[in-house]
Amino acid sequence: QVQLVESGGGLVQAGGSLRLSCLASGRTISGYAMGWFRQAPGKEREFVAAIWKIGITFYTKSVKGRSTISRDNAKNTVYLQMNSLKPEDTAVYYCAVGADSSEYYEPRKYDYWGQGTQVTVSS
Protein backbone atom coordinates (compact mmCIF):
# COMPACT_ATOMS: atom_id res chain seq x y z
CA GLN A 1 0.00 0.00 0.00
CA VAL A 2 1.12 3.55 -0.73
CA GLN A 3 0.64 6.57 1.52
CA LEU A 4 0.34 10.05 0.02
CA VAL A 5 0.89 13.34 1.86
CA GLU A 6 0.14 16.68 0.22
CA SER A 7 1.74 19.95 1.23
CA GLY A 8 2.25 23.48 -0.07
CA GLY A 9 -1.26 24.86 0.22
CA GLY A 10 -2.06 28.13 1.92
CA LEU A 11 -3.52 31.60 1.59
CA VAL A 12 -2.60 33.59 -1.51
CA GLN A 13 -3.85 36.68 -3.29
CA ALA A 14 -5.42 36.47 -6.73
CA GLY A 15 -2.70 36.41 -9.35
CA GLY A 16 -0.24 34.68 -7.06
CA SER A 17 1.36 31.26 -7.29
CA LEU A 18 1.63 28.06 -5.27
CA ARG A 19 3.54 24.82 -5.71
CA LEU A 20 1.79 21.81 -4.23
CA SER A 21 3.77 18.67 -3.42
CA CYS A 22 2.65 15.08 -2.93
CA LEU A 23 5.13 12.76 -1.25
CA ALA A 24 4.51 9.03 -1.60
CA SER A 25 5.79 6.36 0.76
CA GLY A 26 5.47 2.60 1.06
CA ARG A 27 5.93 1.95 -2.65
CA THR A 28 7.60 3.62 -5.60
CA ILE A 29 5.29 5.64 -7.83
CA SER A 30 7.46 5.44 -10.94
CA GLY A 31 5.25 2.81 -12.59
CA TYR A 32 1.95 4.59 -11.98
CA ALA A 33 -0.14 7.54 -13.04
CA MET A 34 -0.57 10.41 -10.60
CA GLY A 35 -3.48 12.81 -10.45
CA TRP A 36 -4.52 16.03 -8.75
CA PHE A 37 -8.17 16.67 -7.88
CA ARG A 38 -9.89 19.41 -5.93
CA GLN A 39 -13.11 19.76 -4.00
CA ALA A 40 -14.87 22.86 -2.72
CA PRO A 41 -17.64 22.69 -0.09
CA GLY A 42 -20.92 21.52 -1.60
CA LYS A 43 -19.31 20.60 -4.92
CA GLU A 44 -18.27 17.37 -6.59
CA ARG A 45 -14.65 16.34 -6.66
CA GLU A 46 -13.11 17.85 -9.78
CA PHE A 47 -10.22 16.69 -11.94
CA VAL A 48 -7.34 19.16 -12.18
CA ALA A 49 -4.33 17.43 -13.74
CA ALA A 50 -2.76 14.02 -14.32
CA ILE A 51 0.58 12.63 -15.40
CA TRP A 52 1.16 9.17 -16.81
CA LYS A 53 4.15 7.05 -15.85
CA ILE A 54 6.01 8.06 -19.03
CA GLY A 55 5.40 11.76 -18.35
CA ILE A 56 2.46 12.62 -20.60
CA THR A 57 0.30 15.26 -18.90
CA PHE A 58 -3.36 16.27 -18.96
CA TYR A 59 -5.23 19.28 -17.58
CA THR A 60 -8.76 20.44 -17.09
CA LYS A 61 -9.53 23.43 -19.29
CA SER A 62 -9.95 25.81 -16.35
CA VAL A 63 -6.28 25.46 -15.32
CA LYS A 64 -4.62 24.66 -18.64
CA GLY A 65 -1.99 27.23 -19.51
CA ARG A 66 -1.38 28.37 -15.95
CA SER A 67 -0.68 25.07 -14.17
CA THR A 68 1.99 22.40 -14.58
CA ILE A 69 2.01 18.88 -13.18
CA SER A 70 5.39 17.18 -12.91
CA ARG A 71 7.02 14.27 -11.16
CA ASP A 72 10.38 13.46 -9.63
CA ASN A 73 10.54 9.69 -9.39
CA ALA A 74 13.85 9.79 -7.51
CA LYS A 75 12.07 11.73 -4.75
CA ASN A 76 8.84 9.73 -5.11
CA THR A 77 7.03 13.06 -5.41
CA VAL A 78 4.55 14.70 -7.76
CA TYR A 79 4.07 18.48 -7.99
CA LEU A 80 1.40 20.88 -9.13
CA GLN A 81 2.67 24.37 -9.94
CA MET A 82 -0.22 26.84 -10.09
CA ASN A 83 0.19 30.38 -11.39
CA SER A 84 -2.22 33.27 -11.91
CA LEU A 85 -4.46 31.90 -9.20
CA LYS A 86 -8.12 32.90 -9.10
CA PRO A 87 -10.67 32.85 -6.25
CA GLU A 88 -12.46 30.00 -8.02
CA ASP A 89 -9.34 27.86 -7.50
CA THR A 90 -10.14 27.80 -3.77
CA ALA A 91 -10.60 24.17 -2.69
CA VAL A 92 -9.01 21.25 -0.91
CA TYR A 93 -6.52 19.69 -3.31
CA TYR A 94 -5.92 15.94 -3.28
CA CYS A 95 -3.32 13.81 -4.99
CA ALA A 96 -3.97 10.23 -6.02
CA VAL A 97 -2.19 7.24 -7.59
CA GLY A 98 -3.48 4.67 -10.06
CA ALA A 99 -2.73 2.81 -13.27
CA ASP A 100 -2.41 4.72 -16.54
CA SER A 101 -5.89 5.13 -18.01
CA SER A 102 -7.63 6.94 -20.84
CA GLU A 103 -10.12 8.00 -18.15
CA TYR A 104 -7.48 9.80 -16.09
CA TYR A 105 -10.10 12.44 -15.19
CA GLU A 106 -12.29 9.96 -13.27
CA PRO A 107 -11.69 9.68 -9.51
CA ARG A 108 -12.73 6.01 -9.59
CA LYS A 109 -9.65 5.19 -11.68
CA TYR A 110 -7.36 5.99 -8.74
CA ASP A 111 -6.61 3.59 -5.91
CA TYR A 112 -5.01 5.68 -3.17
CA TRP A 113 -5.57 9.25 -2.03
CA GLY A 114 -3.86 11.76 0.19
CA GLN A 115 -5.49 13.72 2.99
CA GLY A 116 -5.65 16.96 1.01
CA THR A 117 -4.17 20.42 1.36
CA GLN A 118 -6.22 23.63 1.51
CA VAL A 119 -5.74 26.31 -1.13
CA THR A 120 -7.48 29.64 -0.52
CA VAL A 121 -7.24 32.47 -3.05
CA SER A 122 -8.43 35.89 -1.95
CA SER A 123 -9.66 38.66 -4.24
Backbone as a printed PyTorch tensor [residue, N CA C, xyz], in Angstrom:
tensor([[[  0.8390,  -1.1780,   0.0000],
         [  0.0000,   0.0000,   0.0000],
         [  0.8860,   1.2440,   0.0000]],

        [[  0.3910,   2.3030,  -0.6470],
         [  1.1180,   3.5500,  -0.7310],
         [  0.3910,   4.6020,   0.1060]],

        [[  1.1730,   5.4370,   0.7700],
         [  0.6390,   6.5670,   1.5160],
         [  1.0450,   7.8520,   0.8080]],

        [[  0.1160,   8.7970,   0.7120],
         [  0.3390,  10.0520,   0.0160],
         [  0.0900,  11.2100,   0.9750]],

        [[  1.0070,  12.1700,   0.9970],
         [  0.8850,  13.3390,   1.8560],
         [  1.0900,  14.5880,   1.0240]],

        [[  0.0540,  15.4250,   0.9440],
         [  0.1380,  16.6840,   0.2160],
         [  0.6500,  17.7900,   1.1250]],

        [[  1.2980,  18.7760,   0.5180],
         [  1.7420,  19.9540,   1.2320],
         [  1.8570,  21.1070,   0.2480]],

        [[  2.0360,  22.3170,   0.7710],
         [  2.2480,  23.4820,  -0.0680],
         [  1.0510,  24.3870,  -0.2320]],

        [[ -0.0970,  23.9990,   0.2950],
         [ -1.2610,  24.8570,   0.2200],
         [ -1.1380,  26.0340,   1.1660]],

        [[ -2.0820,  26.9580,   1.0610],
         [ -2.0650,  28.1270,   1.9170],
         [ -2.9520,  29.2220,   1.3970]],

        [[ -2.7670,  30.4080,   1.9580],
         [ -3.5250,  31.5970,   1.5860],
         [ -2.6980,  32.4390,   0.6250]],

        [[ -3.2790,  32.7680,  -0.5180],
         [ -2.5970,  33.5930,  -1.5110],
         [ -3.5800,  34.5970,  -2.0930]],

        [[ -3.0430,  35.6910,  -2.6070],
         [ -3.8510,  36.6790,  -3.2940],
         [ -4.0640,  36.2650,  -4.7420]],

        [[ -5.1710,  36.7170,  -5.3140],
         [ -5.4180,  36.4700,  -6.7260],
         [ -4.2360,  36.9430,  -7.5590]],

        [[ -3.8490,  36.1230,  -8.5210],
         [ -2.6970,  36.4140,  -9.3480],
         [ -1.4080,  35.8120,  -8.8460]],

        [[ -1.4180,  35.2800,  -7.6320],
         [ -0.2370,  34.6830,  -7.0590],
         [ -0.0330,  33.2470,  -7.5030]],

        [[  0.9800,  32.6070,  -6.9080],
         [  1.3640,  31.2570,  -7.2930],
         [  1.5520,  30.3690,  -6.0730]],

        [[  1.3470,  29.0740,  -6.2750],
         [  1.6270,  28.0590,  -5.2740],
         [  2.2100,  26.8400,  -5.9680]],

        [[  3.0450,  26.1010,  -5.2410],
         [  3.5380,  24.8230,  -5.7090],
         [  3.1510,  23.7510,  -4.6980]],

        [[  2.2200,  22.9000,  -5.0790],
         [  1.7910,  21.8130,  -4.2330],
         [  2.6900,  20.6030,  -4.4450]],

        [[  2.9520,  19.8750,  -3.3650],
         [  3.7670,  18.6750,  -3.4230],
         [  2.9840,  17.4970,  -2.8730]],

        [[  3.2580,  16.3200,  -3.4060],
         [  2.6470,  15.0800,  -2.9270],
         [  3.7530,  14.0530,  -2.7780]],

        [[  4.0810,  13.7230,  -1.5460],
         [  5.1330,  12.7620,  -1.2500],
         [  4.5200,  11.3910,  -1.0120]],

        [[  4.9900,  10.3970,  -1.7420],
         [  4.5120,   9.0300,  -1.6000],
         [  5.4950,   8.2040,  -0.7830]],

        [[  4.9650,   7.2780,  -0.0070],
         [  5.7910,   6.3570,   0.7570],
         [  5.1550,   4.9790,   0.7430]],

        [[  5.9550,   3.9740,   1.0330],
         [  5.4700,   2.6040,   1.0640],
         [  5.6660,   1.8480,  -0.2290]],

        [[  5.7630,   2.5670,  -1.3470],
         [  5.9350,   1.9480,  -2.6480],
         [  6.3650,   3.0160,  -3.6410]],

        [[  7.2000,   2.6540,  -4.5860],
         [  7.6050,   3.6170,  -5.5980],
         [  6.4340,   3.9440,  -6.5210]],

        [[  6.3650,   5.2040,  -6.9580],
         [  5.2870,   5.6420,  -7.8350],
         [  5.7060,   5.6700,  -9.2970]],

        [[  6.9280,   5.2720,  -9.5920],
         [  7.4570,   5.4410, -10.9450],
         [  6.6610,   4.6880, -12.0020]],

        [[  6.0060,   3.6020, -11.6350],
         [  5.2450,   2.8110, -12.5910],
         [  3.7700,   3.1460, -12.6730]],

        [[  3.3660,   4.2700, -12.0820],
         [  1.9510,   4.5890, -11.9790],
         [  1.6380,   5.9920, -12.4610]],

        [[  0.3680,   6.2020, -12.7740],
         [ -0.1390,   7.5420, -13.0390],
         [ -0.4170,   8.2610, -11.7290]],

        [[ -0.2590,   9.5740, -11.7510],
         [ -0.5730,  10.4080, -10.6020],
         [ -1.5620,  11.4780, -11.0290]],

        [[ -2.4770,  11.8060, -10.1400],
         [ -3.4770,  12.8130, -10.4550],
         [ -3.6500,  13.8160,  -9.3340]],

        [[ -4.0990,  15.0070,  -9.6960],
         [ -4.5180,  16.0330,  -8.7540],
         [ -6.0010,  16.3120,  -8.9720]],

        [[ -6.7500,  16.3350,  -7.8860],
         [ -8.1650,  16.6720,  -7.8850],
         [ -8.4130,  17.7410,  -6.8300]],

        [[ -9.5360,  18.4230,  -6.9350],
         [ -9.8880,  19.4120,  -5.9290],
         [-11.3780,  19.3370,  -5.6290]],

        [[-11.7250,  19.7860,  -4.4300],
         [-13.1150,  19.7550,  -4.0030],
         [-13.4000,  20.9530,  -3.1140]],

        [[-14.3790,  21.7480,  -3.5190],
         [-14.8700,  22.8610,  -2.7230],
         [-16.1190,  22.4240,  -1.9710]],

        [[-16.4460,  23.0730,  -0.8460],
         [-17.6380,  22.6880,  -0.0860],
         [-18.8990,  22.6970,  -0.9390]],

        [[-19.6750,  21.6160,  -0.8530],
         [-20.9170,  21.5180,  -1.5960],
         [-20.7680,  21.1630,  -3.0580]],

        [[-19.5470,  20.9250,  -3.5230],
         [-19.3150,  20.6020,  -4.9210],
         [-18.7210,  19.2070,  -5.0780]],

        [[-18.8500,  18.6700,  -6.2750],
         [-18.2710,  17.3730,  -6.5920],
         [-16.7560,  17.4820,  -6.7060]],

        [[-16.0840,  16.3780,  -6.4600],
         [-14.6470,  16.3370,  -6.6630],
         [-14.3400,  16.5290,  -8.1410]],

        [[-13.3790,  17.3950,  -8.4290],
         [-13.1090,  17.8490,  -9.7840],
         [-11.6850,  17.5100, -10.1970]],

        [[-11.5410,  16.9660, -11.3810],
         [-10.2210,  16.6890, -11.9390],
         [ -9.4740,  17.9800, -12.2170]],

        [[ -8.1880,  18.0030, -11.9060],
         [ -7.3400,  19.1570, -12.1790],
         [ -6.2500,  18.8090, -13.1860]],

        [[ -5.4560,  17.7880, -12.8870],
         [ -4.3270,  17.4300, -13.7430],
         [ -3.9250,  15.9930, -13.4790]],

        [[ -3.2740,  15.3780, -14.4670],
         [ -2.7630,  14.0210, -14.3160],
         [ -1.4740,  13.8830, -15.1050]],

        [[ -0.6600,  12.9330, -14.6960],
         [  0.5800,  12.6260, -15.4020],
         [  0.7560,  11.1170, -15.4460]],

        [[  0.9350,  10.5850, -16.6480],
         [  1.1630,   9.1660, -16.8100],
         [  2.5930,   8.7920, -16.4390]],

        [[  2.8410,   7.5080, -16.3110],
         [  4.1460,   7.0470, -15.8510],
         [  5.2760,   7.4640, -16.7810]],

        [[  4.9840,   7.6310, -18.0850],
         [  6.0100,   8.0580, -19.0270],
         [  6.0830,   9.5700, -19.1640]],

        [[  5.2810,  10.3180, -18.3970],
         [  5.4050,  11.7560, -18.3480],
         [  4.4010,  12.5500, -19.1540]],

        [[  3.4970,  11.9080, -19.8660],
         [  2.4570,  12.6210, -20.6000],
         [  1.4870,  13.2500, -19.6080]],

        [[  1.1160,  14.5070, -19.8480],
         [  0.2980,  15.2570, -18.9020],
         [ -1.0490,  15.6450, -19.4910]],

        [[ -2.0030,  15.8740, -18.5970],
         [ -3.3560,  16.2700, -18.9570],
         [ -3.8470,  17.3070, -17.9570]],

        [[ -4.7110,  18.2210, -18.4230],
         [ -5.2290,  19.2820, -17.5770],
         [ -6.6920,  19.5390, -17.8740]],

        [[ -7.4270,  19.9340, -16.8570],
         [ -8.7640,  20.4390, -17.0890],
         [ -8.6560,  21.8340, -17.7080]],

        [[ -9.6360,  22.1960, -18.5190],
         [ -9.5280,  23.4330, -19.2920],
         [ -9.4290,  24.6770, -18.4170]],

        [[ -9.9670,  24.6340, -17.2040],
         [ -9.9530,  25.8140, -16.3500],
         [ -8.5620,  26.1500, -15.8060]],

        [[ -7.6290,  25.2070, -15.8220],
         [ -6.2800,  25.4650, -15.3230],
         [ -5.2270,  25.3520, -16.4090]],

        [[ -5.5860,  24.8350, -17.5610],
         [ -4.6180,  24.6570, -18.6370],
         [ -4.0090,  26.0000, -19.0320]],

        [[ -2.6960,  26.0200, -19.1510],
         [ -1.9890,  27.2310, -19.5130],
         [ -1.4250,  27.9900, -18.3380]],

        [[ -1.8930,  27.7070, -17.1370],
         [ -1.3800,  28.3740, -15.9510],
         [ -0.9800,  27.3880, -14.8570]],

        [[ -1.0700,  26.0970, -15.1320],
         [ -0.6820,  25.0720, -14.1720],
         [  0.2050,  24.0460, -14.8530]],

        [[  1.0930,  23.4310, -14.0700],
         [  1.9880,  22.4050, -14.5790],
         [  2.0950,  21.2710, -13.5690]],

        [[  1.7890,  20.0590, -14.0040],
         [  2.0110,  18.8810, -13.1800],
         [  3.3390,  18.2500, -13.5960]],

        [[  4.1070,  17.8100, -12.6270],
         [  5.3880,  17.1820, -12.9050],
         [  5.6640,  16.1230, -11.8500]],

        [[  6.6620,  15.3000, -12.1120],
         [  7.0180,  14.2710, -11.1560],
         [  8.5220,  14.1370, -11.0600]],

        [[  8.9820,  13.7650,  -9.8820],
         [ 10.3800,  13.4600,  -9.6290],
         [ 10.4020,  12.0710,  -9.0190]],

        [[ 10.6180,  11.0680,  -9.8600],
         [ 10.5400,   9.6930,  -9.3880],
         [ 11.6240,   9.3660,  -8.3620]],

        [[ 12.7790,  10.0200,  -8.4770],
         [ 13.8460,   9.7900,  -7.5060],
         [ 13.4290,  10.2310,  -6.1080]],

        [[ 12.5870,  11.2440,  -6.0260],
         [ 12.0710,  11.7280,  -4.7490],
         [ 10.7100,  11.1450,  -4.4090]],

        [[ 10.1540,  10.3280,  -5.3030],
         [  8.8360,   9.7330,  -5.1120],
         [  7.7880,  10.8130,  -4.8450]],

        [[  7.8490,  11.8750,  -5.6400],
         [  7.0350,  13.0650,  -5.4090],
         [  6.4350,  13.5570,  -6.7210]],

        [[  5.2070,  14.0340,  -6.6470],
         [  4.5530,  14.7010,  -7.7610],
         [  4.2230,  16.1250,  -7.3290]],

        [[  4.2790,  17.0670,  -8.2740],
         [  4.0690,  18.4790,  -7.9910],
         [  2.9380,  19.0380,  -8.8430]],

        [[  2.3280,  20.0850,  -8.3420],
         [  1.3970,  20.8820,  -9.1260],
         [  1.7620,  22.3470,  -8.9260]],

        [[  2.3520,  22.9420,  -9.9430],
         [  2.6670,  24.3660,  -9.9410],
         [  1.4620,  25.1190, -10.4720]],

        [[  0.9440,  26.0590,  -9.7000],
         [ -0.2190,  26.8400, -10.0880],
         [  0.1380,  28.3170, -10.0910]],

        [[ -0.0650,  28.9600, -11.2240],
         [  0.1940,  30.3800, -11.3890],
         [ -1.1020,  31.1110, -11.7050]],

        [[ -1.0550,  32.4320, -11.5960],
         [ -2.2170,  33.2740, -11.9050],
         [ -3.4740,  32.7570, -11.2180]],

        [[ -3.3640,  32.5030,  -9.9420],
         [ -4.4640,  31.8950,  -9.1960],
         [ -5.6730,  32.8200,  -9.1270]],

        [[ -6.8420,  32.2010,  -9.1310],
         [ -8.1150,  32.8980,  -9.0990],
         [ -8.9180,  32.4490,  -7.8840]],

        [[ -9.8480,  33.2800,  -7.3870],
         [-10.6710,  32.8470,  -6.2540],
         [-11.3910,  31.5250,  -6.5000]],

        [[-11.7810,  31.2450,  -7.7240],
         [-12.4590,  29.9960,  -8.0180],
         [-11.5560,  28.7720,  -7.9370]],

        [[-10.2500,  28.9680,  -7.7520],
         [ -9.3400,  27.8610,  -7.4970],
         [ -9.3840,  27.4080,  -6.0440]],

        [[-10.0710,  28.1380,  -5.1860],
         [-10.1400,  27.8000,  -3.7740],
         [-10.8010,  26.4370,  -3.5830]],

        [[-10.1120,  25.5320,  -2.8980],
         [-10.6030,  24.1710,  -2.6850],
         [ -9.5750,  23.4040,  -1.8690]],

        [[ -9.9630,  22.2120,  -1.4380],
         [ -9.0120,  21.2500,  -0.9110],
         [ -8.4730,  20.4560,  -2.0930]],

        [[ -7.1650,  20.3840,  -2.2060],
         [ -6.5160,  19.6910,  -3.3090],
         [ -5.9920,  18.3410,  -2.8360]],

        [[ -6.3080,  17.2950,  -3.5970],
         [ -5.9220,  15.9370,  -3.2790],
         [ -5.0470,  15.3610,  -4.3810]],

        [[ -4.0430,  14.5960,  -4.0050],
         [ -3.3150,  13.8120,  -4.9900],
         [ -3.7240,  12.3530,  -4.8750]],

        [[ -3.5350,  11.6180,  -5.9620],
         [ -3.9650,  10.2290,  -6.0230],
         [ -3.0470,   9.4520,  -6.9550]],

        [[ -3.0170,   8.1210,  -6.7790],
         [ -2.1920,   7.2380,  -7.5920],
         [ -3.0470,   6.1190,  -8.1680]],

        [[ -2.7760,   5.7570,  -9.4110],
         [ -3.4820,   4.6700, -10.0620],
         [ -2.7580,   4.2430, -11.3200]],

        [[ -3.2950,   3.2570, -12.0050],
         [ -2.7290,   2.8110, -13.2720],
         [ -3.0250,   3.8160, -14.3770]],

        [[ -2.1360,   3.8890, -15.3630],
         [ -2.4120,   4.7200, -16.5380],
         [ -3.7750,   4.3530, -17.1140]],

        [[ -4.5520,   5.3570, -17.4890],
         [ -5.8920,   5.1310, -18.0070],
         [ -6.2770,   6.2540, -18.9500]],

        [[ -7.0630,   5.9120, -19.9740],
         [ -7.6250,   6.9350, -20.8410],
         [ -8.6860,   7.7550, -20.1190]],

        [[ -9.1540,   7.2810, -18.9740],
         [-10.1180,   7.9970, -18.1510],
         [ -9.4180,   8.5760, -16.9160]],

        [[ -8.3090,   9.2230, -17.1350],
         [ -7.4800,   9.8040, -16.0870],
         [ -8.2150,  10.8660, -15.2860]],

        [[ -9.3200,  11.3870, -15.8210],
         [-10.1040,  12.4390, -15.1940],
         [-11.1590,  11.9030, -14.2340]],

        [[-11.2780,  10.5900, -14.1170],
         [-12.2860,   9.9570, -13.2740],
         [-11.6840,   9.5610, -11.9320]],

        [[-12.2240,  10.0670, -10.8210],
         [-11.6900,   9.6760,  -9.5090],
         [-11.6700,   8.1740,  -9.2670]],

        [[-12.6300,   7.4500,  -9.8240],
         [-12.7250,   6.0110,  -9.5940],
         [-11.5780,   5.2320, -10.2160]],

        [[-10.7910,   5.8480, -11.0720],
         [ -9.6480,   5.1860, -11.6800],
         [ -8.4030,   5.2260, -10.7940]],

        [[ -8.4880,   5.8670,  -9.6570],
         [ -7.3550,   5.9870,  -8.7450],
         [ -7.5840,   5.1460,  -7.4950]],

        [[ -6.5120,   4.5630,  -6.9950],
         [ -6.6100,   3.5870,  -5.9140],
         [ -6.3170,   4.1630,  -4.5380]],

        [[ -5.4200,   5.1320,  -4.4510],
         [ -5.0050,   5.6850,  -3.1740],
         [ -5.0260,   7.1930,  -3.2370]],

        [[ -5.3960,   7.8000,  -2.1180],
         [ -5.5710,   9.2490,  -2.0280],
         [ -4.8650,   9.8100,  -0.8070]],

        [[ -4.3970,  11.0440,  -0.9380],
         [ -3.8550,  11.7550,   0.1930],
         [ -4.9470,  12.4120,   1.0090]],

        [[ -4.5390,  13.0940,   2.0690],
         [ -5.4950,  13.7170,   2.9860],
         [ -5.9600,  15.0860,   2.5170]],

        [[ -5.2760,  15.6700,   1.5630],
         [ -5.6470,  16.9560,   1.0140],
         [ -4.8910,  18.1150,   1.6370]],

        [[ -4.7570,  19.1890,   0.8750],
         [ -4.1730,  20.4250,   1.3620],
         [ -5.0440,  21.5910,   0.8880]],

        [[ -5.2980,  22.5260,   1.7910],
         [ -6.2210,  23.6260,   1.5070],
         [ -5.5270,  24.7220,   0.7170]],

        [[ -6.1640,  25.1510,  -0.3600],
         [ -5.7370,  26.3110,  -1.1310],
         [ -6.8490,  27.3470,  -1.0610]],

        [[ -6.5180,  28.5480,  -0.6010],
         [ -7.4790,  29.6370,  -0.5190],
         [ -6.9150,  30.8370,  -1.2610]],

        [[ -7.6630,  31.3350,  -2.2300],
         [ -7.2440,  32.4650,  -3.0480],
         [ -8.1850,  33.6210,  -2.7660]],

        [[ -7.6440,  34.7180,  -2.2830],
         [ -8.4350,  35.8900,  -1.9480],
         [ -8.4590,  36.8600,  -3.1160]],

        [[ -9.5330,  37.6430,  -3.1950],
         [ -9.6600,  38.6560,  -4.2350],
         [ -9.1180,  39.9940,  -3.7780]]])
